[in-house]
mmCIF file of N, CA, C and O in Angstrom:
data_model
loop_
_atom_site.group_PDB
_atom_site.id
_atom_site.type_symbol
_atom_site.label_atom_id
_atom_site.label_comp_id
_atom_site.label_asym_id
_atom_site.label_seq_id
_atom_site.Cartn_x
_atom_site.Cartn_y
_atom_site.Cartn_z
ATOM 1 N N UNK A 1365 0.842 -1.166 0.000
ATOM 2 C CA UNK A 1365 0.000 0.000 0.000
ATOM 3 C C UNK A 1365 0.887 1.228 0.000
ATOM 4 O O UNK A 1365 1.724 1.411 0.863
ATOM 5 N N UNK A 1366 0.708 2.066 -0.981
ATOM 6 C CA UNK A 1366 1.520 3.263 -1.106
ATOM 7 C C UNK A 1366 0.694 4.476 -0.699
ATOM 8 O O UNK A 1366 -0.378 4.716 -1.235
ATOM 9 N N UNK A 1367 1.192 5.222 0.253
ATOM 10 C CA UNK A 1367 0.523 6.424 0.704
ATOM 11 C C UNK A 1367 1.340 7.617 0.247
ATOM 12 O O UNK A 1367 2.540 7.676 0.478
ATOM 13 N N UNK A 1368 0.665 8.542 -0.400
ATOM 14 C CA UNK A 1368 1.373 9.716 -0.882
ATOM 15 C C UNK A 1368 0.976 10.906 -0.025
ATOM 16 O O UNK A 1368 -0.194 11.219 0.134
ATOM 17 N N UNK A 1369 1.967 11.564 0.544
ATOM 18 C CA UNK A 1369 1.753 12.725 1.398
ATOM 19 C C UNK A 1369 2.227 13.947 0.635
ATOM 20 O O UNK A 1369 3.373 14.016 0.192
ATOM 21 N N UNK A 1370 1.341 14.918 0.487
ATOM 22 C CA UNK A 1370 1.687 16.122 -0.247
ATOM 23 C C UNK A 1370 1.901 17.266 0.733
ATOM 24 O O UNK A 1370 1.040 17.558 1.551
ATOM 25 N N UNK A 1371 3.054 17.896 0.660
ATOM 26 C CA UNK A 1371 3.368 19.073 1.458
ATOM 27 C C UNK A 1371 3.703 20.200 0.490
ATOM 28 O O UNK A 1371 3.942 19.958 -0.693
ATOM 29 N N UNK A 1372 3.742 21.444 0.954
ATOM 30 C CA UNK A 1372 4.088 22.539 0.047
ATOM 31 C C UNK A 1372 5.487 22.399 -0.564
ATOM 32 O O UNK A 1372 5.723 22.831 -1.682
ATOM 33 N N UNK A 1373 6.404 21.744 0.166
ATOM 34 C CA UNK A 1373 7.770 21.630 -0.343
ATOM 35 C C UNK A 1373 7.924 20.514 -1.367
ATOM 36 O O UNK A 1373 8.522 20.686 -2.411
ATOM 37 N N UNK A 1374 7.386 19.357 -1.048
ATOM 38 C CA UNK A 1374 7.588 18.213 -1.936
ATOM 39 C C UNK A 1374 6.558 17.137 -1.643
ATOM 40 O O UNK A 1374 5.817 17.194 -0.674
ATOM 41 N N UNK A 1375 6.556 16.116 -2.483
ATOM 42 C CA UNK A 1375 5.693 14.968 -2.269
ATOM 43 C C UNK A 1375 6.533 13.827 -1.704
ATOM 44 O O UNK A 1375 7.636 13.564 -2.167
ATOM 45 N N UNK A 1376 5.997 13.159 -0.695
ATOM 46 C CA UNK A 1376 6.711 12.085 -0.027
ATOM 47 C C UNK A 1376 5.884 10.810 -0.149
ATOM 48 O O UNK A 1376 4.690 10.826 0.081
ATOM 49 N N UNK A 1377 6.551 9.737 -0.514
ATOM 50 C CA UNK A 1377 5.878 8.447 -0.568
ATOM 51 C C UNK A 1377 6.313 7.619 0.640
ATOM 52 O O UNK A 1377 7.493 7.331 0.804
ATOM 53 N N UNK A 1378 5.348 7.240 1.459
ATOM 54 C CA UNK A 1378 5.620 6.402 2.632
ATOM 55 C C UNK A 1378 5.283 4.972 2.252
ATOM 56 O O UNK A 1378 4.146 4.573 2.261
ATOM 57 N N UNK A 1379 6.290 4.221 1.894
ATOM 58 C CA UNK A 1379 6.049 2.858 1.445
ATOM 59 C C UNK A 1379 6.899 1.856 2.216
ATOM 60 O O UNK A 1379 6.385 0.975 2.870
ATOM 61 N N UNK A 1380 8.195 1.949 2.163
ATOM 62 C CA UNK A 1380 9.089 0.926 2.685
ATOM 63 C C UNK A 1380 9.118 0.819 4.192
ATOM 64 O O UNK A 1380 8.998 -0.263 4.749
ATOM 65 N N UNK A 1381 9.291 1.937 4.892
ATOM 66 C CA UNK A 1381 9.466 1.867 6.339
ATOM 67 C C UNK A 1381 8.186 1.426 7.037
ATOM 68 O O UNK A 1381 8.241 0.687 8.007
ATOM 69 N N UNK A 1382 7.053 1.846 6.545
ATOM 70 C CA UNK A 1382 5.792 1.447 7.157
ATOM 71 C C UNK A 1382 5.552 -0.044 6.975
ATOM 72 O O UNK A 1382 5.013 -0.702 7.857
ATOM 73 N N UNK A 1383 5.947 -0.561 5.829
ATOM 74 C CA UNK A 1383 5.765 -1.981 5.546
ATOM 75 C C UNK A 1383 6.633 -2.835 6.475
ATOM 76 O O UNK A 1383 6.186 -3.850 6.992
ATOM 77 N N UNK A 1384 7.875 -2.404 6.701
ATOM 78 C CA UNK A 1384 8.775 -3.139 7.588
ATOM 79 C C UNK A 1384 8.258 -3.103 9.020
ATOM 80 O O UNK A 1384 8.261 -4.124 9.713
ATOM 81 N N UNK A 1385 7.798 -1.966 9.480
ATOM 82 C CA UNK A 1385 7.290 -1.840 10.845
ATOM 83 C C UNK A 1385 6.036 -2.686 11.034
ATOM 84 O O UNK A 1385 5.868 -3.342 12.071
ATOM 85 N N UNK A 1386 5.162 -2.691 10.055
ATOM 86 C CA UNK A 1386 3.937 -3.476 10.148
ATOM 87 C C UNK A 1386 4.259 -4.968 10.176
ATOM 88 O O UNK A 1386 3.705 -5.722 10.963
ATOM 89 N N UNK A 1387 5.191 -5.389 9.331
ATOM 90 C CA UNK A 1387 5.555 -6.806 9.270
ATOM 91 C C UNK A 1387 6.240 -7.242 10.574
ATOM 92 O O UNK A 1387 5.996 -8.347 11.051
ATOM 93 N N UNK A 1388 7.062 -6.380 11.145
ATOM 94 C CA UNK A 1388 7.719 -6.712 12.415
ATOM 95 C C UNK A 1388 6.695 -6.872 13.529
ATOM 96 O O UNK A 1388 6.822 -7.762 14.372
ATOM 97 N N UNK A 1389 5.706 -6.016 13.537
ATOM 98 C CA UNK A 1389 4.640 -6.129 14.531
ATOM 99 C C UNK A 1389 3.846 -7.408 14.378
ATOM 100 O O UNK A 1389 3.451 -8.037 15.364
ATOM 101 N N UNK A 1390 3.595 -7.824 13.132
ATOM 102 C CA UNK A 1390 2.879 -9.072 12.892
ATOM 103 C C UNK A 1390 3.694 -10.266 13.375
ATOM 104 O O UNK A 1390 3.152 -11.190 13.983
ATOM 105 N N UNK A 1391 4.983 -10.253 13.113
ATOM 106 C CA UNK A 1391 5.839 -11.364 13.536
ATOM 107 C C UNK A 1391 5.905 -11.431 15.056
ATOM 108 O O UNK A 1391 5.807 -12.515 15.641
ATOM 109 N N UNK A 1392 6.046 -10.298 15.717
ATOM 110 C CA UNK A 1392 6.075 -10.282 17.183
ATOM 111 C C UNK A 1392 4.742 -10.744 17.756
ATOM 112 O O UNK A 1392 4.701 -11.403 18.802
ATOM 113 N N UNK A 1393 3.667 -10.434 17.069
ATOM 114 C CA UNK A 1393 2.349 -10.881 17.514
ATOM 115 C C UNK A 1393 2.207 -12.390 17.503
ATOM 116 O O UNK A 1393 1.439 -12.952 18.276
ATOM 117 N N UNK A 1394 2.915 -13.058 16.621
ATOM 118 C CA UNK A 1394 2.902 -14.516 16.589
ATOM 119 C C UNK A 1394 3.904 -15.113 17.570
ATOM 120 O O UNK A 1394 3.652 -16.160 18.175
ATOM 121 N N UNK A 1395 5.062 -14.488 17.735
ATOM 122 C CA UNK A 1395 6.135 -15.067 18.542
ATOM 123 C C UNK A 1395 5.829 -14.999 20.036
ATOM 124 O O UNK A 1395 6.055 -15.975 20.757
ATOM 125 N N UNK A 1396 5.343 -13.888 20.516
ATOM 126 C CA UNK A 1396 5.144 -13.711 21.964
ATOM 127 C C UNK A 1396 4.154 -14.721 22.546
ATOM 128 O O UNK A 1396 4.490 -15.427 23.501
ATOM 129 N N UNK A 1397 2.933 -14.863 22.004
ATOM 130 C CA UNK A 1397 2.037 -15.868 22.593
ATOM 131 C C UNK A 1397 2.545 -17.294 22.402
ATOM 132 O O UNK A 1397 2.354 -18.154 23.267
ATOM 133 N N UNK A 1398 3.200 -17.551 21.290
ATOM 134 C CA UNK A 1398 3.762 -18.880 21.073
ATOM 135 C C UNK A 1398 4.858 -19.207 22.073
ATOM 136 O O UNK A 1398 4.950 -20.335 22.578
ATOM 137 N N UNK A 1399 5.698 -18.228 22.377
ATOM 138 C CA UNK A 1399 6.756 -18.435 23.368
ATOM 139 C C UNK A 1399 6.174 -18.631 24.760
ATOM 140 O O UNK A 1399 6.675 -19.456 25.539
ATOM 141 N N UNK A 1400 5.125 -17.893 25.084
ATOM 142 C CA UNK A 1400 4.487 -18.071 26.392
ATOM 143 C C UNK A 1400 3.932 -19.485 26.512
ATOM 144 O O UNK A 1400 4.109 -20.151 27.525
ATOM 145 N N UNK A 1401 3.267 -19.964 25.451
ATOM 146 C CA UNK A 1401 2.736 -21.320 25.495
ATOM 147 C C UNK A 1401 3.846 -22.363 25.585
ATOM 148 O O UNK A 1401 3.710 -23.370 26.283
ATOM 149 N N UNK A 1402 4.936 -22.140 24.885
ATOM 150 C CA UNK A 1402 6.026 -23.114 24.894
ATOM 151 C C UNK A 1402 6.753 -23.139 26.238
ATOM 152 O O UNK A 1402 7.198 -24.201 26.683
ATOM 153 N N UNK A 1403 6.889 -22.003 26.879
ATOM 154 C CA UNK A 1403 7.654 -21.918 28.124
ATOM 155 C C UNK A 1403 6.802 -22.034 29.387
ATOM 156 O O UNK A 1403 7.349 -22.096 30.495
ATOM 157 N N UNK A 1404 5.485 -22.062 29.245
ATOM 158 C CA UNK A 1404 4.599 -22.137 30.399
ATOM 159 C C UNK A 1404 4.683 -23.531 31.021
ATOM 160 O O UNK A 1404 4.421 -24.524 30.351
ATOM 161 N N UNK A 1405 5.077 -23.626 32.300
ATOM 162 C CA UNK A 1405 5.183 -24.953 32.911
ATOM 163 C C UNK A 1405 3.805 -25.557 33.165
ATOM 164 O O UNK A 1405 2.813 -24.849 33.354
ATOM 165 N N UNK A 1406 3.746 -26.889 33.178
ATOM 166 C CA UNK A 1406 2.487 -27.591 33.413
ATOM 167 C C UNK A 1406 2.093 -27.556 34.881
ATOM 168 O O UNK A 1406 0.923 -27.582 35.222
ATOM 169 N N UNK A 1407 3.065 -27.496 35.742
ATOM 170 C CA UNK A 1407 2.825 -27.546 37.180
ATOM 171 C C UNK A 1407 2.714 -26.126 37.745
ATOM 172 O O UNK A 1407 3.618 -25.310 37.564
ATOM 173 N N UNK A 1408 1.624 -25.800 38.443
ATOM 174 C CA UNK A 1408 1.502 -24.457 39.037
ATOM 175 C C UNK A 1408 2.568 -24.160 40.092
ATOM 176 O O UNK A 1408 2.970 -23.010 40.254
ATOM 177 N N UNK A 1409 3.041 -25.185 40.786
ATOM 178 C CA UNK A 1409 4.093 -24.968 41.776
ATOM 179 C C UNK A 1409 5.383 -24.537 41.074
ATOM 180 O O UNK A 1409 6.107 -23.668 41.561
ATOM 181 N N UNK A 1410 5.656 -25.140 39.915
ATOM 182 C CA UNK A 1410 6.835 -24.741 39.145
ATOM 183 C C UNK A 1410 6.706 -23.298 38.666
ATOM 184 O O UNK A 1410 7.681 -22.548 38.669
ATOM 185 N N UNK A 1411 5.499 -22.910 38.248
ATOM 186 C CA UNK A 1411 5.273 -21.524 37.823
ATOM 187 C C UNK A 1411 5.539 -20.563 38.975
ATOM 188 O O UNK A 1411 6.197 -19.537 38.788
ATOM 189 N N UNK A 1412 5.057 -20.907 40.176
ATOM 190 C CA UNK A 1412 5.309 -20.060 41.352
ATOM 191 C C UNK A 1412 6.802 -19.989 41.660
ATOM 192 O O UNK A 1412 7.323 -18.913 41.992
ATOM 193 N N UNK A 1413 7.504 -21.107 41.526
ATOM 194 C CA UNK A 1413 8.948 -21.119 41.795
ATOM 195 C C UNK A 1413 9.704 -20.303 40.750
ATOM 196 O O UNK A 1413 10.616 -19.543 41.095
ATOM 197 N N UNK A 1414 9.349 -20.448 39.471
ATOM 198 C CA UNK A 1414 10.013 -19.670 38.423
ATOM 199 C C UNK A 1414 9.778 -18.181 38.616
ATOM 200 O O UNK A 1414 10.688 -17.374 38.447
ATOM 201 N N UNK A 1415 8.571 -17.817 38.987
ATOM 202 C CA UNK A 1415 8.255 -16.407 39.219
ATOM 203 C C UNK A 1415 9.062 -15.864 40.392
ATOM 204 O O UNK A 1415 9.570 -14.746 40.336
ATOM 205 N N UNK A 1416 9.222 -16.673 41.435
ATOM 206 C CA UNK A 1416 9.990 -16.230 42.591
ATOM 207 C C UNK A 1416 11.472 -16.084 42.250
ATOM 208 O O UNK A 1416 12.121 -15.119 42.661
ATOM 209 N N UNK A 1417 12.004 -17.007 41.486
ATOM 210 C CA UNK A 1417 13.419 -16.934 41.107
ATOM 211 C C UNK A 1417 13.665 -15.744 40.181
ATOM 212 O O UNK A 1417 14.660 -15.026 40.320
ATOM 213 N N UNK A 1418 12.759 -15.514 39.233
ATOM 214 C CA UNK A 1418 12.963 -14.464 38.241
ATOM 215 C C UNK A 1418 12.752 -13.059 38.814
ATOM 216 O O UNK A 1418 13.489 -12.132 38.477
ATOM 217 N N UNK A 1419 11.741 -12.895 39.679
ATOM 218 C CA UNK A 1419 11.397 -11.542 40.123
ATOM 219 C C UNK A 1419 11.549 -11.316 41.619
ATOM 220 O O UNK A 1419 11.553 -10.181 42.063
ATOM 221 N N UNK A 1420 11.611 -12.395 42.398
ATOM 222 C CA UNK A 1420 11.666 -12.242 43.848
ATOM 223 C C UNK A 1420 10.291 -12.125 44.473
ATOM 224 O O UNK A 1420 10.165 -11.944 45.677
ATOM 225 N N UNK A 1421 9.246 -12.235 43.673
ATOM 226 C CA UNK A 1421 7.875 -12.160 44.175
ATOM 227 C C UNK A 1421 7.365 -13.580 44.368
ATOM 228 O O UNK A 1421 7.407 -14.399 43.453
ATOM 229 N N UNK A 1422 6.869 -13.870 45.556
ATOM 230 C CA UNK A 1422 6.322 -15.200 45.794
ATOM 231 C C UNK A 1422 4.797 -15.121 45.774
ATOM 232 O O UNK A 1422 4.203 -14.167 46.272
ATOM 233 N N UNK A 1423 4.187 -16.130 45.165
ATOM 234 C CA UNK A 1423 2.732 -16.197 45.108
ATOM 235 C C UNK A 1423 2.305 -17.570 45.609
ATOM 236 O O UNK A 1423 3.080 -18.520 45.632
ATOM 237 N N UNK A 1424 1.053 -17.653 46.011
ATOM 238 C CA UNK A 1424 0.532 -18.929 46.500
ATOM 239 C C UNK A 1424 0.259 -19.863 45.328
ATOM 240 O O UNK A 1424 0.233 -19.456 44.165
ATOM 241 N N UNK A 1425 0.045 -21.116 45.642
ATOM 242 C CA UNK A 1425 -0.243 -22.103 44.602
ATOM 243 C C UNK A 1425 -1.584 -21.787 43.946
ATOM 244 O O UNK A 1425 -1.735 -21.933 42.726
ATOM 245 N N UNK A 1426 -2.557 -21.340 44.732
ATOM 246 C CA UNK A 1426 -3.861 -20.984 44.158
ATOM 247 C C UNK A 1426 -3.727 -19.823 43.172
ATOM 248 O O UNK A 1426 -4.355 -19.824 42.109
ATOM 249 N N UNK A 1427 -2.906 -18.846 43.516
ATOM 250 C CA UNK A 1427 -2.679 -17.733 42.592
ATOM 251 C C UNK A 1427 -1.923 -18.195 41.358
ATOM 252 O O UNK A 1427 -2.175 -17.716 40.249
ATOM 253 N N UNK A 1428 -1.015 -19.139 41.525
ATOM 254 C CA UNK A 1428 -0.262 -19.677 40.378
ATOM 255 C C UNK A 1428 -1.186 -20.444 39.437
ATOM 256 O O UNK A 1428 -1.018 -20.379 38.215
ATOM 257 N N UNK A 1429 -2.156 -21.156 39.994
ATOM 258 C CA UNK A 1429 -3.137 -21.866 39.154
ATOM 259 C C UNK A 1429 -3.930 -20.858 38.332
ATOM 260 O O UNK A 1429 -4.136 -21.040 37.120
ATOM 261 N N UNK A 1430 -4.382 -19.790 38.965
ATOM 262 C CA UNK A 1430 -5.147 -18.763 38.254
ATOM 263 C C UNK A 1430 -4.289 -18.048 37.212
ATOM 264 O O UNK A 1430 -4.746 -17.786 36.097
ATOM 265 N N UNK A 1431 -3.047 -17.731 37.562
ATOM 266 C CA UNK A 1431 -2.141 -17.066 36.626
ATOM 267 C C UNK A 1431 -1.851 -17.948 35.420
ATOM 268 O O UNK A 1431 -1.850 -17.484 34.281
ATOM 269 N N UNK A 1432 -1.645 -19.234 35.659
ATOM 270 C CA UNK A 1432 -1.377 -20.168 34.566
ATOM 271 C C UNK A 1432 -2.584 -20.266 33.644
ATOM 272 O O UNK A 1432 -2.450 -20.235 32.420
ATOM 273 N N UNK A 1433 -3.786 -20.367 34.208
ATOM 274 C CA UNK A 1433 -4.998 -20.438 33.391
ATOM 275 C C UNK A 1433 -5.186 -19.149 32.592
ATOM 276 O O UNK A 1433 -5.544 -19.191 31.408
ATOM 277 N N UNK A 1434 -4.935 -18.007 33.223
ATOM 278 C CA UNK A 1434 -5.063 -16.729 32.532
ATOM 279 C C UNK A 1434 -4.088 -16.623 31.368
ATOM 280 O O UNK A 1434 -4.461 -16.226 30.254
ATOM 281 N N UNK A 1435 -2.817 -16.972 31.605
ATOM 282 C CA UNK A 1435 -1.820 -16.913 30.529
ATOM 283 C C UNK A 1435 -2.158 -17.864 29.398
ATOM 284 O O UNK A 1435 -1.974 -17.541 28.217
ATOM 285 N N UNK A 1436 -2.682 -19.032 29.729
ATOM 286 C CA UNK A 1436 -3.068 -20.005 28.725
ATOM 287 C C UNK A 1436 -4.218 -19.485 27.865
ATOM 288 O O UNK A 1436 -4.155 -19.538 26.631
ATOM 289 N N UNK A 1437 -5.236 -18.921 28.492
ATOM 290 C CA UNK A 1437 -6.392 -18.403 27.748
ATOM 291 C C UNK A 1437 -5.997 -17.217 26.883
ATOM 292 O O UNK A 1437 -6.378 -17.132 25.709
ATOM 293 N N UNK A 1438 -5.211 -16.304 27.420
ATOM 294 C CA UNK A 1438 -4.805 -15.120 26.653
ATOM 295 C C UNK A 1438 -3.927 -15.513 25.465
ATOM 296 O O UNK A 1438 -4.109 -15.007 24.351
ATOM 297 N N UNK A 1439 -3.006 -16.428 25.658
ATOM 298 C CA UNK A 1439 -2.114 -16.832 24.572
ATOM 299 C C UNK A 1439 -2.863 -17.561 23.469
ATOM 300 O O UNK A 1439 -2.683 -17.266 22.287
ATOM 301 N N UNK A 1440 -3.707 -18.500 23.834
ATOM 302 C CA UNK A 1440 -4.452 -19.257 22.828
ATOM 303 C C UNK A 1440 -5.424 -18.349 22.085
ATOM 304 O O UNK A 1440 -5.533 -18.411 20.856
ATOM 305 N N UNK A 1441 -6.119 -17.474 22.811
ATOM 306 C CA UNK A 1441 -7.080 -16.596 22.135
ATOM 307 C C UNK A 1441 -6.380 -15.613 21.203
ATOM 308 O O UNK A 1441 -6.884 -15.316 20.115
ATOM 309 N N UNK A 1442 -5.216 -15.111 21.588
ATOM 310 C CA UNK A 1442 -4.513 -14.193 20.690
ATOM 311 C C UNK A 1442 -4.009 -14.923 19.450
ATOM 312 O O UNK A 1442 -4.045 -14.373 18.343
ATOM 313 N N UNK A 1443 -3.555 -16.164 19.599
ATOM 314 C CA UNK A 1443 -3.140 -16.935 18.425
ATOM 315 C C UNK A 1443 -4.318 -17.246 17.513
ATOM 316 O O UNK A 1443 -4.185 -17.205 16.278
ATOM 317 N N UNK A 1444 -5.473 -17.526 18.096
ATOM 318 C CA UNK A 1444 -6.669 -17.783 17.277
ATOM 319 C C UNK A 1444 -7.067 -16.519 16.518
ATOM 320 O O UNK A 1444 -7.373 -16.571 15.322
ATOM 321 N N UNK A 1445 -7.056 -15.382 17.190
ATOM 322 C CA UNK A 1445 -7.419 -14.133 16.517
ATOM 323 C C UNK A 1445 -6.413 -13.772 15.427
ATOM 324 O O UNK A 1445 -6.801 -13.302 14.346
ATOM 325 N N UNK A 1446 -5.128 -13.982 15.675
ATOM 326 C CA UNK A 1446 -4.121 -13.726 14.643
ATOM 327 C C UNK A 1446 -4.298 -14.671 13.462
ATOM 328 O O UNK A 1446 -4.138 -14.265 12.308
ATOM 329 N N UNK A 1447 -4.639 -15.916 13.748
ATOM 330 C CA UNK A 1447 -4.888 -16.871 12.671
ATOM 331 C C UNK A 1447 -6.094 -16.493 11.831
ATOM 332 O O UNK A 1447 -6.067 -16.586 10.597
ATOM 333 N N UNK A 1448 -7.162 -16.051 12.484
ATOM 334 C CA UNK A 1448 -8.354 -15.606 11.744
ATOM 335 C C UNK A 1448 -8.031 -14.404 10.871
ATOM 336 O O UNK A 1448 -8.471 -14.318 9.722
ATOM 337 N N UNK A 1449 -7.261 -13.464 11.397
ATOM 338 C CA UNK A 1449 -6.892 -12.284 10.621
ATOM 339 C C UNK A 1449 -6.026 -12.674 9.417
ATOM 340 O O UNK A 1449 -6.201 -12.150 8.323
ATOM 341 N N UNK A 1450 -5.117 -13.615 9.634
ATOM 342 C CA UNK A 1450 -4.243 -14.066 8.546
ATOM 343 C C UNK A 1450 -5.058 -14.742 7.445
ATOM 344 O O UNK A 1450 -4.851 -14.483 6.260
ATOM 345 N N UNK A 1451 -6.003 -15.592 7.832
ATOM 346 C CA UNK A 1451 -6.853 -16.273 6.844
ATOM 347 C C UNK A 1451 -7.721 -15.263 6.106
ATOM 348 O O UNK A 1451 -7.891 -15.347 4.887
ATOM 349 N N UNK A 1452 -8.253 -14.287 6.824
ATOM 350 C CA UNK A 1452 -9.079 -13.264 6.185
ATOM 351 C C UNK A 1452 -8.261 -12.448 5.180
ATOM 352 O O UNK A 1452 -8.727 -12.156 4.079
ATOM 353 N N UNK A 1453 -7.020 -12.111 5.544
ATOM 354 C CA UNK A 1453 -6.173 -11.363 4.621
ATOM 355 C C UNK A 1453 -5.796 -12.185 3.410
ATOM 356 O O UNK A 1453 -5.619 -11.645 2.318
ATOM 357 N N UNK A 1454 -5.634 -13.505 3.578
ATOM 358 C CA UNK A 1454 -5.348 -14.357 2.422
ATOM 359 C C UNK A 1454 -6.526 -14.407 1.474
ATOM 360 O O UNK A 1454 -6.356 -14.425 0.252
ATOM 361 N N UNK A 1455 -7.747 -14.439 2.013
ATOM 362 C CA UNK A 1455 -8.942 -14.473 1.167
ATOM 363 C C UNK A 1455 -9.115 -13.160 0.403
ATOM 364 O O UNK A 1455 -9.482 -13.166 -0.758
ATOM 365 N N UNK A 1456 -8.881 -12.053 1.092
ATOM 366 C CA UNK A 1456 -9.067 -10.739 0.474
ATOM 367 C C UNK A 1456 -7.931 -10.457 -0.508
ATOM 368 O O UNK A 1456 -8.108 -9.788 -1.509
ATOM 369 N N UNK A 1457 -6.748 -10.967 -0.202
ATOM 370 C CA UNK A 1457 -5.604 -10.729 -1.054
ATOM 371 C C UNK A 1457 -4.777 -9.527 -0.644
ATOM 372 O O UNK A 1457 -4.066 -8.940 -1.429
ATOM 373 N N UNK A 1458 -4.882 -9.169 0.640
ATOM 374 C CA UNK A 1458 -4.139 -8.002 1.131
ATOM 375 C C UNK A 1458 -2.705 -8.333 1.415
ATOM 376 O O UNK A 1458 -2.267 -9.383 1.593
#
């Protein structure tokens, strides 16, 4: 998509840099939830221990269960939404 910006001095075409920034954002949108799913431990006690080692904050096992479920739902839903957007863009041809 080429956007032409007209100013009194000259005409500027914003094409390359916007495309690179948009593509980088799309790639990060896929990598972050995928990495969370790949690195998320199955055991809530392990999640609490990793959080304590990494940040020094200790949480209860019940809070770790809730945090794990929340991270799982957010990661899967964001991947589903990104997948739907990708399929829609393939159909439209964008």
